[in-house]
Every structure is written in structure tokens, then in C-alpha cells.
Amino acid sequence: MPDATVVGAGPNGLAAAVVMARAGLSVEVFEAAATIGGGTRTVELMQPEHFHDVCSAVHPMALASPFFRAFELSRRVDLVSPDLSYGSPLDGGRSALAYKSLDRTAAGLGRDGAAYRRLMQPLVRNIDDVMDFTQNQLFRIPRNPLAAGIFGARTVEQGSGLWNLRFKDQLAPALLSGVAAHAISHLPSLAASGAGLMLGALGHAQGWPIPLGGSAAIAAALAKDIEAHGGVIHTNTPINRLSDLPPARATLLDVAPRGLLNMAGDSLPDRYRKSLESFRYGNGSCKVDFILSGPVPWAAAELTDAGTVHVGGTRAELAHSENEVSAGRHPEQPYVLVAQPSRFDSGRAPAGRHTLWTYCHVPAGSTKDMTEAITAQLERFAPGFRDLVLDTNVVTAAQLEDYNRNYIGGDFSVGVMDMRGLVQRPVVSRHPWRTPLPGVYLCSSATPPGPGVTGMPGYHAATYALKDIFGQALPPLGVTAS
């Protein structure tokens, strides 16, 4: 009989298992798929020796998440952080470029450079306090109230009709909107603005790391630590009911609210069950992977050195695309999030070849193949792109749910990213990781701080499980504490 069971071997489930195993408890992890990783899987796709990340490819939180910092992920996984964190191309060969250096970034933004620096500098300077504020539960006093207040004020500005007030040109607004659009939300909106400002500040404070060998390296590092501390991981073992699990004092579930409803049956109290039933899932994504015969021929040549490129044009164009999705329509010119890992990791493809990772946002449950729309957007900003395409693989939003039961309708954020969605995640509570079932905790991205490869939902859930059930504090998690 294990002390703790964990359902789901995505980064949050694995983080929970790391904490429990490090506390000296016997832990068993159950994963439905043949391999661990969830949103951090890397596969050989389409052709031999061409490696593609199935979900996440670039990891701004790898150096910033409080869990990954405590775990010392950077000492366990080789991470490369391009000097050019991300960029946003505009027509005519122009591009807004976000370097790790805030000063260099501002210098390239023309007459809006000084305004952009004033917007971002306090966030970059206080990045640890920004992370403390954004990566913990909402109903708490922040460690640095002043930094939290500055972040909040800038979130309101960039998440409202005031978002263009300080800018006169197109580069800086496009740069900010490209990051905000990660949230799969209406633009402008407070949730998208907050996510964008946090990610943008990280791009200047530390960069956006790419794991050598692919995102699977993160899952492998977590699994190695679990097993080193006596934990056991079972793959090909779907758990459909809580009764399928061996008896344990604590159970941590890296599942969507719908998964908890299905697994718990009638054992949940009515009020809690109704809250889970009212949980709102967001729109989806259509992912297209490419094999290319050369690097993307960006009209703005500097983008070749960017780990991530936000393709979609001006702030107005990006907002129109995202708002079309919010209205339930497929945009003709979608916002396309592009990662270029093979540019920085030669092991992703044979010599002379490149793998390119892309996706665009679509309405929930969409079955539409967006390959042509994505290709057209890339051709728009990288003339000659079509001539380099050797192979493609598409996963529609509906197929994303087939891949991972947590991605309802293709929603890999596991919940709508708006203000209500931030508070009801999945219920309104100071401790949303606890469920009413004795010893059962929820640790998926449906709990704070929400989506992203952070490990934080698992970290928070395990913290409460240790305290509530075992009367233990958090154990040391770093390499030197192994």
C-alpha cells in the first residue's frame, strides 16, 4: 500500500510525485499513455531522426518557476536561452525584437523604445516578486505589495482600451500583443495582459529556454528523481475511477475537472460537483509540425536568431485574429506561434534539415486542418517558405483531446483564461487544490497558477497533502539534497 498515488505523469503530476517522494513517502504514479510527459513529450515524427515536441517546446518558466528553481532544473537539463527571446514580424521586412537585454530591445523599437522600457523595467527589476505574485494562490498578501501593485497597474493598462496610450508606432504594441496572445483570450483582456507581461518580463530577465533533446528532457529529469527516491511510475495504466487505484493515504490527480467528475462518481458533495460541472473550458489549438530543407527565410533576417516568433502582424491584426476565435470563428489570417528549436539544438534534425513547431488558435472542438492558413502566414513574412517544406503533420483541436483527456476540446490551458477563470480554478477557494474527498487533491493546470510547464499546481497540491495528512513540511528538492 503506497503512502501516495498520483494520476497523470505530466509535469504537474510528476512535480507532485517528486515532492512526496522527497518527503520519504512511498509513491506510485499512474499514466494512461505509453510514455510519461503529458505536455512535455518529444517524438520522432514523420521521418527518422526528426524530433518534434508534441506540446510545449519553449519554456520561459524553466528558470523562473519556484518549483523548478527549488528542484534546480537547470542543473539537471541542458537549457539554451537564445539572446533573442522572441520577435513579431510586420509587413515590409520590419520586426519587433525582444532580446534578453531590455536596453537593446528598446533601442530597436524606434520612438516607442523609451516608453517600452518604462513599461517593462520595473517588472524585470522585480521579476522574483512578480513570480511570487503570479505563481501562488490569489487570496494572499504578496511578498512585495509594491511590485504586485505595479504589475497590476500595468496589467490594467495593457488589458484595456488604454493599451495604446503610451505608444505611437506599431513595433512595441505588436511585440506585447504577440506574447499576450499566448493566453488564448480576447484582446485586450486582463488575463491575457497579465500573462503577456509576466512572460515578456521573463524574456528580458532570463530569456526563454529551450531544452536540448526536447521537452521530454524535463519529464525525464522529474521521473529520474522520483525513481531515485523510491517512487514507481506505471505507464499504459489508465485510471477511470478512484476505485481503480490502490489504497493510499493521499491521492493527487493531474486531471481536468471533468476527469475528477468521472473518476469520483457520486461521491462528491453536490455543491462541489456543481462547481466542477460549471467549470468553463477554453478554445483550442491546431498544431502543425514541419520538416524543412533549410531555416525559415524570414524577410526580417534577425528573426532567424529568435527561439520563438509570434506571427500575425500588427497589434490590430493580432487582436482581430484572437477575437475571431473568441467569437467561435476560424480566422483567415491566424495568429501563429512558431518555435525554431532545431536552430539551437542540432540534434533535432539531420544536417541541412530543420524541424519547425507551430500552432494557431481555433474554436473549441474544431476539426479544421489549419495547415494552409498557417503556411500562408509564414509565407507572408518569410517569402519562399513553401519551397522549403518537405513534410507536415497536423493535429486538430479535436485530435488534441484524443491525445490527452485533459485537453477538453483542444484546450491545453485546461480552462478559460479570463478573470472569472483565474478566480474559479476550478472552484473559488483559498485552497483550490483540496477536494472535499478525504485525502484527494487536484493538481492539474485547472488549479492555480494555471497553464504552462511550471510544476506549480503539483507543488502546491503536494504541499497541502504533506501538511494535512502527514504533518510534514516541504522537503529540500535540489540536486545537493538528493
CSV table of C-alpha atoms in Angstrom, one decimal:
chain,number,residue,atom,x,y,z
A,1,MET,CA,0.0,0.0,0.0
A,2,PRO,CA,1.7,3.3,-1.1
A,3,ASP,CA,1.5,6.4,1.0
A,4,ALA,CA,0.6,8.4,-2.0
A,5,THR,CA,-0.8,7.8,-5.5
A,6,VAL,CA,-0.6,10.2,-8.4
A,7,VAL,CA,-2.7,10.1,-11.5
A,8,GLY,CA,-1.1,11.6,-14.6
A,9,ALA,CA,2.6,11.9,-15.5
A,10,GLY,CA,2.5,15.3,-17.0
A,11,PRO,CA,4.8,18.0,-15.4
A,12,ASN,CA,2.3,18.8,-12.6
A,13,GLY,CA,1.7,15.2,-11.6
A,14,LEU,CA,5.4,14.5,-11.8
A,15,ALA,CA,6.2,17.6,-9.7
A,16,ALA,CA,3.7,16.4,-7.0
A,17,ALA,CA,5.3,12.9,-7.0
A,18,VAL,CA,8.8,14.5,-6.6
A,19,VAL,CA,7.7,16.4,-3.5
A,20,MET,CA,6.0,13.4,-2.0
A,21,ALA,CA,8.9,11.0,-2.7
A,22,ARG,CA,11.4,13.5,-1.4
A,23,ALA,CA,9.5,13.6,1.8
A,24,GLY,CA,10.3,9.9,2.3
A,25,LEU,CA,6.9,8.6,1.3
A,26,SER,CA,6.2,5.7,-0.9
A,27,VAL,CA,4.7,7.0,-4.2
A,28,GLU,CA,3.2,5.3,-7.2
A,29,VAL,CA,2.4,7.3,-10.4
A,30,PHE,CA,-0.2,6.1,-12.9
A,31,GLU,CA,-0.1,7.3,-16.5
A,32,ALA,CA,-2.6,6.3,-19.2
A,33,ALA,CA,-0.2,6.8,-22.2
A,34,ALA,CA,2.7,4.6,-23.2
A,35,THR,CA,5.2,7.4,-22.2
A,36,ILE,CA,5.3,10.0,-19.5
A,37,GLY,CA,5.4,13.7,-20.1
A,38,GLY,CA,1.9,15.0,-20.9
A,39,GLY,CA,2.7,18.4,-22.3
A,40,THR,CA,6.4,17.7,-22.3
A,41,ARG,CA,6.8,14.9,-24.8
A,42,THR,CA,9.2,14.7,-27.7
A,43,VAL,CA,8.7,12.2,-30.5
A,44,GLU,CA,10.3,11.1,-33.7
A,45,LEU,CA,7.7,12.3,-36.1
A,46,MET,CA,7.1,11.9,-39.9
A,47,GLN,CA,10.7,10.9,-40.7
A,48,PRO,CA,13.5,9.2,-38.9
A,49,GLU,CA,15.9,11.4,-36.9
A,50,HIS,CA,13.5,14.3,-36.9
A,51,PHE,CA,12.4,15.1,-33.4
A,52,HIS,CA,9.3,17.3,-32.6
A,53,ASP,CA,7.9,18.4,-29.3
A,54,VAL,CA,4.3,17.2,-29.1
A,55,CYS,CA,3.0,20.2,-26.9
A,56,SER,CA,5.3,22.7,-25.2
A,57,ALA,CA,8.6,23.5,-27.0
A,58,VAL,CA,10.0,26.7,-25.4
A,59,HIS,CA,10.0,27.0,-21.6
A,60,PRO,CA,10.0,30.5,-20.1
A,61,MET,CA,9.2,29.0,-16.7
A,62,ALA,CA,12.1,26.5,-16.6
A,63,LEU,CA,14.3,29.0,-14.8
A,64,ALA,CA,11.6,31.0,-13.1
A,65,SER,CA,9.0,28.6,-11.7
A,66,PRO,CA,9.5,28.5,-7.9
A,67,PHE,CA,9.2,24.7,-8.1
A,68,PHE,CA,11.8,24.3,-10.9
A,69,ARG,CA,14.1,26.7,-9.1
A,70,ALA,CA,13.9,24.6,-5.9
A,71,PHE,CA,14.3,21.5,-8.0
A,72,GLU,CA,17.4,23.0,-9.7
A,73,LEU,CA,16.1,22.0,-13.1
A,74,SER,CA,18.9,24.0,-14.8
A,75,ARG,CA,21.4,21.6,-13.2
A,76,ARG,CA,19.6,18.5,-14.5
A,77,VAL,CA,18.6,19.6,-18.0
A,78,ASP,CA,20.7,21.3,-20.6
A,79,LEU,CA,18.9,24.5,-21.5
A,80,VAL,CA,19.8,27.0,-24.1
A,81,SER,CA,18.4,30.5,-23.9
A,82,PRO,CA,18.7,32.5,-27.2
A,83,ASP,CA,19.8,36.1,-26.8
A,84,LEU,CA,16.8,36.9,-28.9
A,85,SER,CA,13.9,35.6,-26.8
A,86,TYR,CA,11.1,36.2,-29.3
A,87,GLY,CA,10.0,38.5,-32.1
A,88,SER,CA,7.0,39.7,-34.1
A,89,PRO,CA,7.3,40.3,-37.8
A,90,LEU,CA,5.4,43.1,-39.6
A,91,ASP,CA,4.9,43.5,-43.3
A,92,GLY,CA,7.7,45.1,-45.3
A,93,GLY,CA,10.5,43.3,-43.6
A,94,ARG,CA,10.1,45.1,-40.2
A,95,SER,CA,10.2,43.2,-37.0
A,96,ALA,CA,9.9,43.9,-33.3
A,97,LEU,CA,12.6,42.0,-31.4
A,98,ALA,CA,12.7,41.1,-27.7
A,99,TYR,CA,16.3,40.5,-26.6
A,100,LYS,CA,17.3,39.4,-23.1
A,101,SER,CA,18.8,42.9,-22.9
A,102,LEU,CA,16.0,45.3,-22.2
A,103,ASP,CA,18.1,48.2,-23.4
A,104,ARG,CA,18.9,46.5,-26.7
A,105,THR,CA,15.2,45.8,-27.2
A,106,ALA,CA,14.2,49.4,-26.5
A,107,ALA,CA,16.9,50.6,-28.9
A,108,GLY,CA,15.3,48.7,-31.7
A,109,LEU,CA,11.7,49.9,-31.1
A,110,GLY,CA,12.3,53.4,-32.5
A,111,ARG,CA,10.3,56.2,-31.0
A,112,ASP,CA,8.5,53.8,-28.7
A,113,GLY,CA,11.7,52.4,-27.2
A,114,ALA,CA,11.7,54.6,-24.1
A,115,ALA,CA,8.0,54.0,-23.5
A,116,TYR,CA,8.5,50.3,-23.7
A,117,ARG,CA,11.5,50.4,-21.3
A,118,ARG,CA,9.4,52.4,-18.8
A,119,LEU,CA,6.6,49.8,-19.0
A,120,MET,CA,8.8,46.8,-18.6
A,121,GLN,CA,11.8,47.9,-16.5
A,122,PRO,CA,10.0,47.7,-13.0
A,123,LEU,CA,8.8,44.2,-13.8
A,124,VAL,CA,12.2,43.0,-15.0
A,125,ARG,CA,13.9,44.5,-12.0
A,126,ASN,CA,11.4,42.9,-9.6
A,127,ILE,CA,11.0,39.6,-11.5
A,128,ASP,CA,11.3,37.4,-8.4
A,129,ASP,CA,8.5,39.3,-6.7
A,130,VAL,CA,6.4,39.2,-9.9
A,131,MET,CA,6.8,35.4,-10.0
A,132,ASP,CA,5.8,35.2,-6.3
A,133,PHE,CA,2.7,37.1,-7.0
A,134,THR,CA,1.6,35.3,-10.2
A,135,GLN,CA,2.6,31.7,-9.2
A,136,ASN,CA,0.7,31.4,-5.9
A,137,GLN,CA,-2.9,31.5,-4.8
A,138,LEU,CA,-4.9,34.7,-5.4
A,139,PHE,CA,-6.1,35.2,-1.9
A,140,ARG,CA,-2.9,36.0,-0.1
A,141,ILE,CA,-0.8,39.0,0.7
A,142,PRO,CA,2.1,39.3,-1.9
A,143,ARG,CA,5.6,39.2,-0.7
A,144,ASN,CA,6.2,42.6,-2.2
A,145,PRO,CA,2.9,44.6,-2.4
A,146,LEU,CA,4.5,47.4,-4.3
A,147,ALA,CA,5.8,45.2,-7.0
A,148,ALA,CA,2.5,43.4,-7.2
A,149,GLY,CA,0.7,46.8,-7.4
A,150,ILE,CA,3.0,47.9,-10.3
A,151,PHE,CA,2.3,44.7,-12.1
A,152,GLY,CA,-1.4,45.1,-11.5
A,153,ALA,CA,-1.5,48.6,-12.8
A,154,ARG,CA,0.4,47.7,-16.0
A,155,THR,CA,-1.9,44.7,-16.4
A,156,VAL,CA,-4.9,47.0,-16.3
A,157,GLU,CA,-3.3,49.4,-18.8
A,158,GLN,CA,-2.3,46.7,-21.3
A,159,GLY,CA,-5.5,44.7,-20.8
A,160,SER,CA,-7.9,47.6,-21.5
A,161,GLY,CA,-8.7,50.3,-24.1
A,162,LEU,CA,-5.7,52.2,-22.7
A,163,TRP,CA,-3.2,49.7,-24.2
A,164,ASN,CA,-2.0,52.0,-27.0
A,165,LEU,CA,-1.9,55.2,-24.8
A,166,ARG,CA,1.8,55.3,-24.4
A,167,PHE,CA,2.8,54.1,-27.9
A,168,LYS,CA,3.0,56.0,-31.2
A,169,ASP,CA,4.3,53.3,-33.6
A,170,GLN,CA,3.5,49.7,-34.4
A,171,LEU,CA,6.5,47.7,-33.2
A,172,ALA,CA,6.2,47.8,-29.4
A,173,PRO,CA,2.4,47.1,-29.4
A,174,ALA,CA,2.9,44.1,-31.8
A,175,LEU,CA,5.7,42.8,-29.5
A,176,LEU,CA,3.4,43.0,-26.4
A,177,SER,CA,0.4,41.6,-28.2
A,178,GLY,CA,2.3,38.6,-29.6
A,179,VAL,CA,3.1,37.5,-26.1
A,180,ALA,CA,-0.3,38.3,-24.6
A,181,ALA,CA,-1.9,36.1,-27.3
A,182,HIS,CA,-0.4,33.0,-25.7
A,183,ALA,CA,-3.4,33.2,-23.3
A,184,ILE,CA,-6.0,32.2,-26.0
A,185,SER,CA,-8.2,35.0,-24.9
A,186,HIS,CA,-10.0,38.1,-26.1
A,187,LEU,CA,-7.6,41.0,-26.8
A,188,PRO,CA,-7.3,43.3,-25.0
A,189,SER,CA,-8.2,41.5,-21.7
A,190,LEU,CA,-6.8,41.5,-18.2
A,191,ALA,CA,-5.9,37.8,-18.2
A,192,ALA,CA,-4.0,38.0,-21.5
A,193,SER,CA,-2.3,41.2,-20.4
A,194,GLY,CA,-1.1,39.7,-17.1
A,195,ALA,CA,0.2,36.6,-18.8
A,196,GLY,CA,1.9,38.6,-21.5
A,197,LEU,CA,3.6,41.0,-19.2
A,198,MET,CA,4.9,38.2,-17.0
A,199,LEU,CA,6.2,36.2,-19.9
A,200,GLY,CA,7.6,39.3,-21.6
A,201,ALA,CA,9.5,40.3,-18.4
A,202,LEU,CA,10.9,36.8,-18.2
A,203,GLY,CA,12.2,37.2,-21.7
A,204,HIS,CA,14.3,40.1,-20.6
A,205,ALA,CA,15.2,38.9,-17.1
A,206,GLN,CA,16.5,35.4,-18.1
A,207,GLY,CA,15.4,34.5,-21.6
A,208,TRP,CA,13.1,31.8,-22.9
A,209,PRO,CA,15.0,28.5,-22.6
A,210,ILE,CA,14.8,25.5,-25.0
A,211,PRO,CA,15.7,22.1,-23.6
A,212,LEU,CA,18.4,20.3,-25.6
A,213,GLY,CA,17.0,17.0,-26.7
A,214,GLY,CA,13.4,18.3,-26.5
A,215,SER,CA,10.8,18.9,-23.8
A,216,ALA,CA,10.9,15.3,-22.9
A,217,ALA,CA,14.2,16.0,-21.1
A,218,ILE,CA,12.2,17.9,-18.4
A,219,ALA,CA,9.9,14.9,-17.8
A,220,ALA,CA,12.8,12.5,-17.8
A,221,ALA,CA,14.6,14.6,-15.1
A,222,LEU,CA,11.5,14.6,-12.9
A,223,ALA,CA,11.0,10.9,-13.4
A,224,LYS,CA,14.6,10.1,-12.6
A,225,ASP,CA,14.4,11.9,-9.3
A,226,ILE,CA,11.1,10.2,-8.4
A,227,GLU,CA,12.6,6.8,-9.0
A,228,ALA,CA,15.8,7.7,-7.2
A,229,HIS,CA,13.7,8.3,-4.1
A,230,GLY,CA,11.8,5.0,-4.3
A,231,GLY,CA,8.9,6.1,-6.4
A,232,VAL,CA,7.3,3.9,-9.1
A,233,ILE,CA,5.8,5.0,-12.4
A,234,HIS,CA,3.3,2.9,-14.2
A,235,THR,CA,2.6,3.7,-17.9
A,236,ASN,CA,-0.2,2.2,-20.1
A,237,THR,CA,-2.3,2.3,-16.9
A,238,PRO,CA,-5.4,4.4,-17.3
A,239,ILE,CA,-7.4,5.2,-14.2
A,240,ASN,CA,-11.1,5.7,-14.9
A,241,ARG,CA,-12.4,5.5,-11.3
A,242,LEU,CA,-10.8,6.4,-8.0
A,243,SER,CA,-11.5,2.8,-7.0
A,244,ASP,CA,-9.1,1.6,-9.7
A,245,LEU,CA,-6.2,3.0,-7.5
A,246,PRO,CA,-4.6,1.0,-4.8
A,247,PRO,CA,-5.5,2.3,-1.3
A,248,ALA,CA,-3.3,5.2,-0.2
A,249,ARG,CA,-3.5,7.9,2.4
A,250,ALA,CA,-3.1,10.7,-0.3
A,251,THR,CA,-4.2,10.8,-3.9
A,252,LEU,CA,-3.1,13.6,-6.2
A,253,LEU,CA,-4.9,14.0,-9.6
A,254,ASP,CA,-3.3,15.7,-12.6
A,255,VAL,CA,-6.7,15.6,-14.4
A,256,ALA,CA,-9.2,18.2,-15.7
A,257,PRO,CA,-12.3,18.8,-13.6
A,258,ARG,CA,-14.3,16.6,-16.0
A,259,GLY,CA,-11.8,13.8,-15.2
A,260,LEU,CA,-12.4,14.3,-11.5
A,261,LEU,CA,-16.1,14.2,-12.0
A,262,ASN,CA,-15.9,10.9,-14.0
A,263,MET,CA,-13.4,9.3,-11.5
A,264,ALA,CA,-15.3,10.3,-8.3
A,265,GLY,CA,-18.8,9.4,-9.5
A,266,ASP,CA,-21.5,10.2,-6.9
A,267,SER,CA,-19.0,10.6,-4.0
A,268,LEU,CA,-18.6,14.3,-4.5
A,269,PRO,CA,-20.8,16.7,-2.5
A,270,ASP,CA,-23.5,18.4,-4.6
A,271,ARG,CA,-22.1,21.9,-4.3
A,272,TYR,CA,-18.6,20.9,-5.3
A,273,ARG,CA,-19.8,18.7,-8.1
A,274,LYS,CA,-21.9,21.6,-9.5
A,275,SER,CA,-18.9,23.9,-9.4
A,276,LEU,CA,-16.9,21.4,-11.4
A,277,GLU,CA,-19.8,21.0,-13.8
A,278,SER,CA,-19.9,24.7,-14.3
A,279,PHE,CA,-16.1,24.9,-15.0
A,280,ARG,CA,-15.6,26.5,-18.4
A,281,TYR,CA,-13.1,25.2,-20.9
A,282,GLY,CA,-11.4,27.5,-23.4
A,283,ASN,CA,-10.8,27.4,-27.1
A,284,GLY,CA,-8.4,25.1,-28.7
A,285,SER,CA,-5.4,25.0,-30.9
A,286,CYS,CA,-4.4,23.3,-34.2
A,287,LYS,CA,-0.8,22.2,-34.2
A,288,VAL,CA,1.2,21.8,-37.4
A,289,ASP,CA,4.8,20.5,-37.4
A,290,PHE,CA,7.0,21.0,-40.4
A,291,ILE,CA,10.2,19.4,-41.7
A,292,LEU,CA,12.2,21.9,-43.7
A,293,SER,CA,15.1,21.8,-46.1
A,294,GLY,CA,16.6,24.9,-44.5
A,295,PRO,CA,15.9,27.6,-41.9
A,296,VAL,CA,12.8,29.8,-42.2
A,297,PRO,CA,13.7,32.6,-44.7
A,298,TRP,CA,12.3,35.5,-42.7
A,299,ALA,CA,12.1,38.8,-44.5
A,300,ALA,CA,13.4,40.3,-41.3
A,301,ALA,CA,16.6,38.3,-41.2
A,302,GLU,CA,17.1,38.9,-37.4
A,303,LEU,CA,14.3,36.5,-36.7
A,304,THR,CA,16.5,33.6,-37.6
A,305,ASP,CA,18.1,34.0,-34.2
A,306,ALA,CA,14.8,34.1,-32.3
A,307,GLY,CA,13.8,31.0,-30.4
A,308,THR,CA,10.1,32.0,-30.7
A,309,VAL,CA,8.3,34.1,-33.3
A,310,HIS,CA,4.7,35.4,-32.9
A,311,VAL,CA,3.3,35.6,-36.5
A,312,GLY,CA,0.3,37.7,-37.2
A,313,GLY,CA,1.3,41.3,-38.0
A,314,THR,CA,0.2,44.4,-36.1
A,315,ARG,CA,-1.5,44.6,-32.7
A,316,ALA,CA,-4.8,45.3,-34.5
A,317,GLU,CA,-4.4,42.2,-36.7
A,318,LEU,CA,-3.4,40.0,-33.8
A,319,ALA,CA,-6.4,41.2,-31.8
A,320,HIS,CA,-8.7,40.6,-34.7
A,321,SER,CA,-7.5,37.1,-35.1
A,322,GLU,CA,-7.8,36.2,-31.5
A,323,ASN,CA,-11.2,37.9,-31.2
A,324,GLU,CA,-12.5,35.9,-34.2
A,325,VAL,CA,-11.6,32.7,-32.3
A,326,SER,CA,-13.4,34.1,-29.2
A,327,ALA,CA,-16.5,34.5,-31.3
A,328,GLY,CA,-16.3,30.9,-32.5
A,329,ARG,CA,-14.9,31.5,-35.9
A,330,HIS,CA,-11.7,30.3,-37.7
A,331,PRO,CA,-9.6,33.4,-38.6
A,332,GLU,CA,-8.5,33.7,-42.2
A,333,GLN,CA,-5.1,35.1,-41.1
A,334,PRO,CA,-4.5,33.4,-37.7
A,335,TYR,CA,-2.1,34.3,-35.0
A,336,VAL,CA,0.7,31.6,-35.3
A,337,LEU,CA,3.0,30.8,-32.5
A,338,VAL,CA,6.3,29.5,-34.0
A,339,ALA,CA,9.2,27.8,-32.3
A,340,GLN,CA,12.5,27.1,-34.0
A,341,PRO,CA,14.3,24.6,-31.7
A,342,SER,CA,16.4,22.9,-34.4
A,343,ARG,CA,18.1,26.3,-34.9
A,344,PHE,CA,19.6,26.0,-31.4
A,345,ASP,CA,19.6,22.2,-31.0
A,346,SER,CA,21.3,20.4,-33.9
A,347,GLY,CA,20.1,17.0,-32.6
A,348,ARG,CA,16.5,17.7,-33.6
A,349,ALA,CA,17.1,17.0,-37.3
A,350,PRO,CA,19.8,15.7,-39.7
A,351,ALA,CA,22.3,18.1,-41.1
A,352,GLY,CA,20.8,20.5,-43.5
A,353,ARG,CA,17.3,19.9,-42.2
A,354,HIS,CA,15.1,21.7,-39.7
A,355,THR,CA,12.0,20.9,-37.6
A,356,LEU,CA,9.6,23.7,-37.1
A,357,TRP,CA,6.9,23.8,-34.4
A,358,THR,CA,3.7,25.9,-35.0
A,359,TYR,CA,0.2,26.2,-33.8
A,360,CYS,CA,-2.7,28.6,-34.1
A,361,HIS,CA,-5.9,29.1,-32.1
A,362,VAL,CA,-9.2,27.8,-33.2
A,363,PRO,CA,-12.7,27.4,-31.7
A,364,ALA,CA,-13.1,24.6,-29.1
A,365,GLY,CA,-13.6,21.2,-30.6
A,366,SER,CA,-12.5,22.3,-34.1
A,367,THR,CA,-11.8,19.6,-36.6
A,368,LYS,CA,-10.5,22.0,-39.2
A,369,ASP,CA,-7.0,21.5,-40.6
A,370,MET,CA,-5.2,24.9,-40.5
A,371,THR,CA,-2.1,23.8,-42.3
A,372,GLU,CA,-2.8,26.1,-45.3
A,373,ALA,CA,-3.7,29.1,-43.2
A,374,ILE,CA,-0.5,28.7,-41.1
A,375,THR,CA,1.6,28.1,-44.2
A,376,ALA,CA,0.2,31.3,-45.8
A,377,GLN,CA,1.0,33.4,-42.8
A,378,LEU,CA,4.6,32.1,-42.7
A,379,GLU,CA,4.9,32.7,-46.5
A,380,ARG,CA,3.7,36.2,-45.9
A,381,PHE,CA,6.5,37.1,-43.5
A,382,ALA,CA,9.1,34.6,-44.9
A,383,PRO,CA,8.8,34.6,-48.7
A,384,GLY,CA,10.0,31.2,-50.1
A,385,PHE,CA,8.9,29.3,-47.0
A,386,ARG,CA,6.6,26.9,-49.1
A,387,ASP,CA,9.6,25.9,-51.2
A,388,LEU,CA,11.4,24.5,-48.1
A,389,VAL,CA,8.6,22.4,-46.8
A,390,LEU,CA,9.4,18.7,-47.1
A,391,ASP,CA,6.7,17.2,-44.8
A,392,THR,CA,3.9,18.3,-42.5
A,393,ASN,CA,1.9,16.8,-39.7
A,394,VAL,CA,-1.3,18.3,-38.3
A,395,VAL,CA,-3.2,17.7,-35.1
A,396,THR,CA,-6.6,19.4,-34.9
A,397,ALA,CA,-8.1,20.7,-31.7
A,398,ALA,CA,-10.4,17.6,-31.6
A,399,GLN,CA,-7.4,15.3,-32.0
A,400,LEU,CA,-5.6,17.1,-29.2
A,401,GLU,CA,-8.3,15.9,-26.8
A,402,ASP,CA,-7.8,12.4,-28.2
A,403,TYR,CA,-4.1,12.7,-27.3
A,404,ASN,CA,-4.7,14.0,-23.8
A,405,ARG,CA,-8.0,13.6,-21.9
A,406,ASN,CA,-7.2,16.8,-20.0
A,407,TYR,CA,-7.3,18.9,-23.2
A,408,ILE,CA,-11.1,19.2,-23.5
A,409,GLY,CA,-12.0,20.5,-27.0
A,410,GLY,CA,-8.2,21.0,-27.7
A,411,ASP,CA,-7.9,23.4,-24.7
A,412,PHE,CA,-4.4,22.7,-23.4
A,413,SER,CA,-4.7,25.5,-20.8
A,414,VAL,CA,-7.4,23.4,-19.1
A,415,GLY,CA,-9.8,26.3,-18.5
A,416,VAL,CA,-10.8,29.7,-19.9
A,417,MET,CA,-8.2,32.3,-19.3
A,418,ASP,CA,-10.3,35.3,-18.2
A,419,MET,CA,-10.8,37.0,-14.8
A,420,ARG,CA,-13.5,34.6,-13.8
A,421,GLY,CA,-11.4,31.7,-15.0
A,422,LEU,CA,-8.5,32.9,-12.8
A,423,VAL,CA,-10.6,33.0,-9.7
A,424,GLN,CA,-12.7,29.9,-10.3
A,425,ARG,CA,-9.9,27.4,-10.9
A,426,PRO,CA,-11.7,25.1,-10.6
A,427,VAL,CA,-13.6,26.4,-7.6
A,428,VAL,CA,-13.5,29.7,-5.7
A,429,SER,CA,-11.3,28.8,-2.7
A,430,ARG,CA,-8.2,29.9,-0.9
A,431,HIS,CA,-7.0,26.3,-1.2
A,432,PRO,CA,-8.4,25.0,-4.6
A,433,TRP,CA,-6.1,22.1,-4.7
A,434,ARG,CA,-8.0,20.4,-1.9
A,435,THR,CA,-11.2,18.5,-2.8
A,436,PRO,CA,-14.0,17.5,-0.4
A,437,LEU,CA,-12.9,13.9,-0.6
A,438,PRO,CA,-10.6,12.9,2.3
A,439,GLY,CA,-7.0,12.7,1.1
A,440,VAL,CA,-7.8,13.6,-2.6
A,441,TYR,CA,-6.2,16.6,-4.2
A,442,LEU,CA,-6.4,18.2,-7.6
A,443,CYS,CA,-3.0,19.2,-9.2
A,444,SER,CA,-3.7,19.8,-12.9
A,445,SER,CA,-3.5,23.2,-14.7
A,446,ALA,CA,-7.1,23.6,-13.7
A,447,THR,CA,-5.7,24.8,-10.4
A,448,PRO,CA,-3.5,27.8,-9.7
A,449,PRO,CA,-1.4,29.2,-11.1
A,450,GLY,CA,-2.9,27.7,-14.2
A,451,PRO,CA,-1.3,26.7,-17.6
A,452,GLY,CA,2.3,26.4,-18.5
A,453,VAL,CA,5.1,24.0,-17.7
A,454,THR,CA,5.7,25.2,-14.2
A,455,GLY,CA,5.1,22.2,-11.9
A,456,MET,CA,3.4,24.6,-9.6
A,457,PRO,CA,-0.1,23.1,-9.4
A,458,GLY,CA,1.6,19.8,-8.4
A,459,TYR,CA,3.9,21.6,-6.0
A,460,HIS,CA,1.0,23.4,-4.3
A,461,ALA,CA,-1.2,20.2,-4.0
A,462,ALA,CA,1.7,18.2,-2.6
A,463,THR,CA,2.4,20.9,-0.1
A,464,TYR,CA,-1.1,20.7,1.3
A,465,ALA,CA,-1.1,16.9,1.2
A,466,LEU,CA,2.1,16.8,3.2
A,467,LYS,CA,0.7,19.2,5.8
A,468,ASP,CA,-2.8,17.9,6.0
A,469,ILE,CA,-2.2,14.1,6.1
A,470,PHE,CA,1.4,13.5,7.1
A,471,GLY,CA,2.1,16.6,9.2
A,472,GLN,CA,5.3,17.3,7.2
A,473,ALA,CA,6.8,20.4,5.8
A,474,LEU,CA,8.2,20.6,2.3
A,475,PRO,CA,11.5,18.7,1.9
A,476,PRO,CA,14.6,20.0,0.2
A,477,LEU,CA,14.2,19.5,-3.6
A,478,GLY,CA,17.6,20.4,-5.0
A,479,VAL,CA,20.3,18.3,-6.5
A,480,THR,CA,22.5,18.8,-3.5
A,481,ALA,CA,19.7,17.5,-1.3
A,482,SER,CA,19.4,14.2,-3.2
